[in-house]
Short mmCIF file of C-alpha atoms and ligand atoms in Angstrom, two decimals:
data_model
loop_
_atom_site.label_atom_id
_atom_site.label_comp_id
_atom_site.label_asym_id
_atom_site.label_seq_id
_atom_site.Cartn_x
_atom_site.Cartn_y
_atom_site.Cartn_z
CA UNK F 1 -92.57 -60.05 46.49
CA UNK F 2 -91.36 -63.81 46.29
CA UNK F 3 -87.26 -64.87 45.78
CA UNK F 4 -86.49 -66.52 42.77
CA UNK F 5 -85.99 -69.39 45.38
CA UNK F 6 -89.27 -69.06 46.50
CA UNK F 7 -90.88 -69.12 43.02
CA UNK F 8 -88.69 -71.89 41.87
CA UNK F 9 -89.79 -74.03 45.11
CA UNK F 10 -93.42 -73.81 43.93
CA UNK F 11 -92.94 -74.22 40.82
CA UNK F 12 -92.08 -78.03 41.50
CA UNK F 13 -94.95 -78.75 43.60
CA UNK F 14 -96.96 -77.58 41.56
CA UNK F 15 -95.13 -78.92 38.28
CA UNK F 16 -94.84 -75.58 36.44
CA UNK F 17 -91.78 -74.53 34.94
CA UNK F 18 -90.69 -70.96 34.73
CA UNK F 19 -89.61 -69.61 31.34
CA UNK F 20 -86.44 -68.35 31.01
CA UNK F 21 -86.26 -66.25 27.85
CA UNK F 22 -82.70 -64.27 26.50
CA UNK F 23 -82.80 -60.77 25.40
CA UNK F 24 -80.58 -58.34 23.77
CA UNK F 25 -82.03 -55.36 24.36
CA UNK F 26 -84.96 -53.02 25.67
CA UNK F 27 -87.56 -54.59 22.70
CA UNK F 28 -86.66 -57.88 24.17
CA UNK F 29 -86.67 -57.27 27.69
CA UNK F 30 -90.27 -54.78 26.83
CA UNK F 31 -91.70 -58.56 25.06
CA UNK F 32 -90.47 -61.23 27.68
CA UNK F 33 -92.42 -58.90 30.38
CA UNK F 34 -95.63 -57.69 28.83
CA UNK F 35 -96.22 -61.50 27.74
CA UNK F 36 -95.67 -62.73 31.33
CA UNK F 37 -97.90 -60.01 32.64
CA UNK F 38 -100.48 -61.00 30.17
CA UNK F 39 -100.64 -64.10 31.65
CA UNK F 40 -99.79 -63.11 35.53
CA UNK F 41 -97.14 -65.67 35.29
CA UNK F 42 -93.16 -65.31 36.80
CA UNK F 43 -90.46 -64.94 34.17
CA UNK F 44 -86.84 -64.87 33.73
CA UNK F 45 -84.97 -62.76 31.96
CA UNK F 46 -81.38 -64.40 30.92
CA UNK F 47 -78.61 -62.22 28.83
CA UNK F 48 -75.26 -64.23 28.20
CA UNK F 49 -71.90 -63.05 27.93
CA UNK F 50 -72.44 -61.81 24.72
CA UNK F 51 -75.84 -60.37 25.56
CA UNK F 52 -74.52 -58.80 28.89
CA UNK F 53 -71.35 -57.38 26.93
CA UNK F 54 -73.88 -55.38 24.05
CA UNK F 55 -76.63 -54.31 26.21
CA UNK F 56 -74.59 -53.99 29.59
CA UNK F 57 -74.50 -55.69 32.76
CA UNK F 58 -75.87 -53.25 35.19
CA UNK F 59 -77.91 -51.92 32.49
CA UNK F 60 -79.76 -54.86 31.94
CA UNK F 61 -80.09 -55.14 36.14
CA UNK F 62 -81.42 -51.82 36.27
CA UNK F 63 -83.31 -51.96 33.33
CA UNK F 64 -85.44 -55.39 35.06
CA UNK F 65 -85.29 -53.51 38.21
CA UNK F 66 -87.24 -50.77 37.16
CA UNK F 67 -89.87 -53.25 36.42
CA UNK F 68 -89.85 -55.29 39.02
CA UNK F 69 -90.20 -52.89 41.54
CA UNK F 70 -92.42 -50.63 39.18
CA UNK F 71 -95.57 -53.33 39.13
CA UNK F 72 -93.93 -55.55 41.92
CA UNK F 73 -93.74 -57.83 39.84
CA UNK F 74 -91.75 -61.20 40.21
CA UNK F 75 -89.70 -60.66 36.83
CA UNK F 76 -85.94 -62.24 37.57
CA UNK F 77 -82.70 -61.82 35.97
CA UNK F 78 -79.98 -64.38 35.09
CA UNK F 79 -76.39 -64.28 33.91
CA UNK F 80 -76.41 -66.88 31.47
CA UNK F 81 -73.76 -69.30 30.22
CA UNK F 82 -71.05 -67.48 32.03
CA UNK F 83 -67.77 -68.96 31.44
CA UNK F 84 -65.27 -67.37 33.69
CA UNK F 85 -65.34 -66.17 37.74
CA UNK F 86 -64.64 -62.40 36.75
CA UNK F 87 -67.58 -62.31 34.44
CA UNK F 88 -69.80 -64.20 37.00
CA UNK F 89 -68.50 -61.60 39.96
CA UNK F 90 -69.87 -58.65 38.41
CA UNK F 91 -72.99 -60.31 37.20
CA UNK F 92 -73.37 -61.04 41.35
CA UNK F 93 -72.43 -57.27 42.08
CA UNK F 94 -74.54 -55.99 39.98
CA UNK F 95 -77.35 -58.08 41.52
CA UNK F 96 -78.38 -60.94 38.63
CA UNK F 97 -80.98 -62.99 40.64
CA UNK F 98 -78.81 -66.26 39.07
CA UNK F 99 -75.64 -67.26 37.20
CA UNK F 100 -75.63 -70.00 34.87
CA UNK F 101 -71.85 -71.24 35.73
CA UNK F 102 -71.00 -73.18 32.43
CA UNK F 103 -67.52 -74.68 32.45
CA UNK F 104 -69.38 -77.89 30.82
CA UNK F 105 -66.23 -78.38 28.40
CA UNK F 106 -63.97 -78.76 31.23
CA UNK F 107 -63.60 -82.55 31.99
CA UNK F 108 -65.46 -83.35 34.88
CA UNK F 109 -63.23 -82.73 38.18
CA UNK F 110 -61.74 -78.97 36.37
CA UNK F 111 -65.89 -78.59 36.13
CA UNK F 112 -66.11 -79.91 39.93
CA UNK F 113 -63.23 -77.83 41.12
CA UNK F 114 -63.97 -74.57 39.51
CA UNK F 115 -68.00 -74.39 39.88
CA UNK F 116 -67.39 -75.08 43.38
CA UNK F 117 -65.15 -72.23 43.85
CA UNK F 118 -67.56 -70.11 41.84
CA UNK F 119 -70.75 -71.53 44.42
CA UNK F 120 -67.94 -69.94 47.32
CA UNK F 121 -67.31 -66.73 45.97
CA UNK F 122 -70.63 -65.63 44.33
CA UNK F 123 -72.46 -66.79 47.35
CA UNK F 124 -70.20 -64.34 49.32
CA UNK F 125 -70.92 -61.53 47.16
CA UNK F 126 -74.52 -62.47 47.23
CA UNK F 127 -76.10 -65.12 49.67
CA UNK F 128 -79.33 -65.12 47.72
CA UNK F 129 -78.10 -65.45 43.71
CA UNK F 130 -78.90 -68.57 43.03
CA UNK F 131 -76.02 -70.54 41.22
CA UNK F 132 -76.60 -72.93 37.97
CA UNK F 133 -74.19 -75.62 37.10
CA UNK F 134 -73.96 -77.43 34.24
CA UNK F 135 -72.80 -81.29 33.05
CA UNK F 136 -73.24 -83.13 30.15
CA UNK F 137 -72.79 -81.78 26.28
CA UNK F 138 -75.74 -79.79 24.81
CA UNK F 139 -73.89 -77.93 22.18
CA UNK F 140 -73.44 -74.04 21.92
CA UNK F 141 -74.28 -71.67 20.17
CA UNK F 142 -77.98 -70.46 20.13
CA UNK F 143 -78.63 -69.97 16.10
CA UNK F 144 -79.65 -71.67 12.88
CA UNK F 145 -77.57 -74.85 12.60
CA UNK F 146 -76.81 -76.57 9.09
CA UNK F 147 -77.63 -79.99 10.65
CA UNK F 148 -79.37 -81.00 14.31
CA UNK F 149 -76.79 -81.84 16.61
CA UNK F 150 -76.37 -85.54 17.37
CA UNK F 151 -74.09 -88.14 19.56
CA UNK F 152 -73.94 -85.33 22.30
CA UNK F 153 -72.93 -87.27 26.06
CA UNK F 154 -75.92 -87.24 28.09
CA UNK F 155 -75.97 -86.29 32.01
CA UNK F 156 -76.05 -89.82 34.15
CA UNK F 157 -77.88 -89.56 37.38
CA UNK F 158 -74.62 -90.85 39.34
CA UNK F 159 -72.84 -87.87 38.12
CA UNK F 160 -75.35 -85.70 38.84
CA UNK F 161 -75.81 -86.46 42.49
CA UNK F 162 -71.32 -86.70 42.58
CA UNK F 163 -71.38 -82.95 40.99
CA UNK F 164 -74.58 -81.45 42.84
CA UNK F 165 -73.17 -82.79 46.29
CA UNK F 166 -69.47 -81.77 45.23
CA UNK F 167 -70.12 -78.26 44.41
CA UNK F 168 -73.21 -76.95 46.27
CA UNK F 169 -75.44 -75.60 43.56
CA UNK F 170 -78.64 -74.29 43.39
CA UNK F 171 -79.77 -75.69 39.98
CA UNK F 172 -78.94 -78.71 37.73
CA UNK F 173 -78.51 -77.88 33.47
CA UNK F 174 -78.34 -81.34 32.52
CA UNK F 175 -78.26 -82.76 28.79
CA UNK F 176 -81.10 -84.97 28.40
CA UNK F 177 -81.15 -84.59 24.52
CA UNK F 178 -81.65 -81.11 24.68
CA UNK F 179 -79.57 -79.15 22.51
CA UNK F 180 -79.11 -75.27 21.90
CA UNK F 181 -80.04 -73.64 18.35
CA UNK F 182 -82.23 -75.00 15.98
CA UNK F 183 -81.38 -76.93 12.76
CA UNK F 184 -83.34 -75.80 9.40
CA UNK F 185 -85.09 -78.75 9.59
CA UNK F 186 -86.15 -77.91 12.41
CA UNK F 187 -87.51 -74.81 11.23
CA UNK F 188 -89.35 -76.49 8.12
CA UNK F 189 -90.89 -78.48 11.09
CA UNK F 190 -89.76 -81.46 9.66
CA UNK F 191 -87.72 -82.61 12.87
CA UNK F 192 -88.38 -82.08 16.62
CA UNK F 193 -85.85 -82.49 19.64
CA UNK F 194 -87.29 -85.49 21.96
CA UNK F 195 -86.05 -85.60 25.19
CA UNK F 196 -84.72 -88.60 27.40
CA UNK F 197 -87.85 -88.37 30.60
CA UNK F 198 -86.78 -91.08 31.95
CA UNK F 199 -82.81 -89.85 32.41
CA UNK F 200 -84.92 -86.55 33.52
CA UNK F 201 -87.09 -87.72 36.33
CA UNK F 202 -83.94 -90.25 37.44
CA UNK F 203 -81.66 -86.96 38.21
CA UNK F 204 -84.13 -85.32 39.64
CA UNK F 205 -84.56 -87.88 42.39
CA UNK F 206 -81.00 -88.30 42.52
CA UNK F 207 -79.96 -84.67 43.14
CA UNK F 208 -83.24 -83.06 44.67
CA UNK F 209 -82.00 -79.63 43.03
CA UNK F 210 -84.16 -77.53 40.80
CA UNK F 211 -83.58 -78.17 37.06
CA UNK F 212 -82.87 -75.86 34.07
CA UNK F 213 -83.95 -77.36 30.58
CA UNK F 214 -81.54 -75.54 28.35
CA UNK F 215 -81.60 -75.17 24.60
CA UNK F 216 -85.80 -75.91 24.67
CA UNK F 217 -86.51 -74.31 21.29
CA UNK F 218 -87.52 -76.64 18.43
CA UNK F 219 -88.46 -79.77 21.39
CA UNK F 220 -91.74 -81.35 21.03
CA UNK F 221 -94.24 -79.88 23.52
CA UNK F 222 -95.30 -83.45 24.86
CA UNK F 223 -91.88 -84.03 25.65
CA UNK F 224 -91.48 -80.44 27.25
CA UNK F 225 -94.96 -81.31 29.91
CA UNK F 226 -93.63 -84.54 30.75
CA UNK F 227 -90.21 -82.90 31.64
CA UNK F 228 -91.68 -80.77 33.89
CA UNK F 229 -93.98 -83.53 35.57
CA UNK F 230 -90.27 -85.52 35.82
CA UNK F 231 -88.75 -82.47 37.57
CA UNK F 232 -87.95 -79.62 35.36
CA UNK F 233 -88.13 -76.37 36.90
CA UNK F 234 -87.19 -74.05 34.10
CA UNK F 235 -87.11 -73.60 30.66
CA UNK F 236 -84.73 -71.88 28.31
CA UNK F 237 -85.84 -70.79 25.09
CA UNK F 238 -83.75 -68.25 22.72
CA UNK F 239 -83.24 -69.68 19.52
CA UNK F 240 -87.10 -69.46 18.80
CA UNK F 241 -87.56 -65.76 20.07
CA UNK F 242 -84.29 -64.76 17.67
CA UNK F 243 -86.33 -66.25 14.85
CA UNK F 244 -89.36 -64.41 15.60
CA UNK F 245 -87.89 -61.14 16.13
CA UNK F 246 -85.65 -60.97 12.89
CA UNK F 247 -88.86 -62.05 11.02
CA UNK F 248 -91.01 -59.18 12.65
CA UNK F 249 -88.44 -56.75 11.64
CA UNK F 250 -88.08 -58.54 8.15
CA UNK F 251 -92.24 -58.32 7.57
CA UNK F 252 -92.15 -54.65 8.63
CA UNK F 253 -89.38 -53.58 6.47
CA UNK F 254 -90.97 -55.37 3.68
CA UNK F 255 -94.91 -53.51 4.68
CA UNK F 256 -93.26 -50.04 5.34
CA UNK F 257 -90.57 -49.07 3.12
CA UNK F 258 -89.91 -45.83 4.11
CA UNK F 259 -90.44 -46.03 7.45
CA UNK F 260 -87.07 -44.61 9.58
CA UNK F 261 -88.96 -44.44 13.26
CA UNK F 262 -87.31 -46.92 15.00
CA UNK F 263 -89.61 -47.77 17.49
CA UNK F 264 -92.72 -47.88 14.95
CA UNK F 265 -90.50 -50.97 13.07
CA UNK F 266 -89.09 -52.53 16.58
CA UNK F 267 -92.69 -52.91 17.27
CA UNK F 268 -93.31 -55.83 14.86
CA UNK F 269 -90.49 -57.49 16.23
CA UNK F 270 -91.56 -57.15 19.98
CA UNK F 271 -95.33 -58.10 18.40
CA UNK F 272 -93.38 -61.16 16.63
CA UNK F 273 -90.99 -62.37 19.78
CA UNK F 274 -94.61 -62.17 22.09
CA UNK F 275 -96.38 -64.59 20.74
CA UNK F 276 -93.12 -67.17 20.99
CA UNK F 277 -93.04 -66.31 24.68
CA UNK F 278 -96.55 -66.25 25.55
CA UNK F 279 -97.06 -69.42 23.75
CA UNK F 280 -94.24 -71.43 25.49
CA UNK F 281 -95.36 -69.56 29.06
CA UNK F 282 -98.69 -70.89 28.75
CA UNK F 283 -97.19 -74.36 27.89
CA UNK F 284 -94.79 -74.38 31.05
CA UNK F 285 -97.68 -73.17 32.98
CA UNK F 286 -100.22 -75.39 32.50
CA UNK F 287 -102.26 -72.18 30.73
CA UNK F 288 -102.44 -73.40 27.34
CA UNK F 289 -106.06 -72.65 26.71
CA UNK F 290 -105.36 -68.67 27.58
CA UNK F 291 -102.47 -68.45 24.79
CA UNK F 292 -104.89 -70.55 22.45
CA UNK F 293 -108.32 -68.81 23.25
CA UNK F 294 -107.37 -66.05 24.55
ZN1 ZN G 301 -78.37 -72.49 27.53
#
């Protein structure tokens, strides 16, 4: 079975990005893999600190293990938005695939200093975990916002290429007018987040590292194929999947009233979150015409 290295160094030949999709439990993990094997397509699996802390962290490694090695299947796991060494260390020990190491609200030489050190000691725990750093201000905070975020300090290509070189990463998060969460307008469909290509395809060529589109939920899906095509190489989406799973429990509470099996109700929501994932897979992939038609 491929490395998440070795999908990730396709995937930009072939301008795909892999999705990268955040659960909190076993009806999120059981959605985010039967819509990638739908579409015999790589996924990622991302839990943050919060995630990590209610589900657990070797749980959750186990858990993706099981299916990994069950259908050999090239389903990876990443430690997402991990904001301190300790919490990064066990992710590594317990064998996450990738950290996102997000000390983004440090100013920039703290950020240097301390996601180098993190490149050092994770990469000594585990040679192969690929290691995620992140510059730039995308907000946090994956949930229903009052208002879209604006004025957030965009990644510049020279400080890309000064923090890639600096610390050794793997992967780039930059902010390129992507932000986490999704405002209500948003939701009404009245707004969409647009993205800065240009800025996009400019870091790419001034870092050479694979890139991680955070916060993708809500962004206009012309703007999402011309990232990749400019160098993104994967694709966070949350906020959208939350949505869709606390609707698909809403709609089956409403249908079944006196229904207590909890699997028979987590159902909807696992039927609700897959068609959010299988959508945006097919977009990443290229394989829009499956999710559409198919
Ligand atoms: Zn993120």
């Amino acid at each position: 079975m491929k490395t998440f290295s070795e999908v990730l160094g396709e995937a930009r030949p072939n301008r795909v990005a892999i999705g990268h999709f955040n659960v909190s439990d076993l009806a999120g993990l059981k959605a985010v893999f039967e819509s990638a094997r739908e579409l015999r397509l790589p996924v990622i699996v991302g839990l943050s600190e919060g995630e990590r802390a209610f589900m657990r962290v070797r749980l959750a490694a186990a858990a993706t293990k099981v299916l990994r090695d069950e259908y050999d299947y090239p389903i990876f796991l990443n430690a997402d938005h991990t904001h301190s060494l300790a919490s990064a260390e066990e992710a590594a020990r317990a064998g996450y695939d990738s950290t996102v190491f997000d000390r983004s609200e440090l100013p920039f030489a703290q950020n240097v200093s301390e996601t180098k050190r993190a490149v050092e000691a994770l990469k000594a725990i585990n040679p192969s975990m690929l290691i995620e750093g992140e510059i730039g201000e995308i907000g946090t905070g994956s949930e229903i916002h009052e208002e879209a975020l604006q004025g957030l300090r965009l990644t510049t290509p020279d400080e890309a290429r000064d923090f890639a070189s600096a610390t050794g990463i793997d992967i780039l998060a930059p902010a390129v007018g992507n932000t986490h969460g999704l405002s209500r307008s948003m939701i009404r469909g009245e707004v969409q987040k647009r993205l800065d290509i240009d800025r996009i395809a400019e870091i790419s060529k001034a870092t050479g590292l694979f890139m991680t589109l955070h916060g993708a939920s809500g962004t206009n899906d012309e703007d999402l194929r011309r990232a990749i095509q400019a160098g993104i190489t994967e694709i966070h989406i949350d906020t959208e999947v939350r949505l869709a799973w606390r609707r698909g429990l809403e709609t089956a509470f409403t249908s079944e009233p006196d229904q207590v099996v909890p699997y028979k109700l987590l159902l909807a929501a696992v039927k609700a979150m897959k068609q959010v994932v299988s959508a945006r897979l097919s977009l990443f992939s290229g394989k829009q015409d499956i999710a559409t038609h198919g």
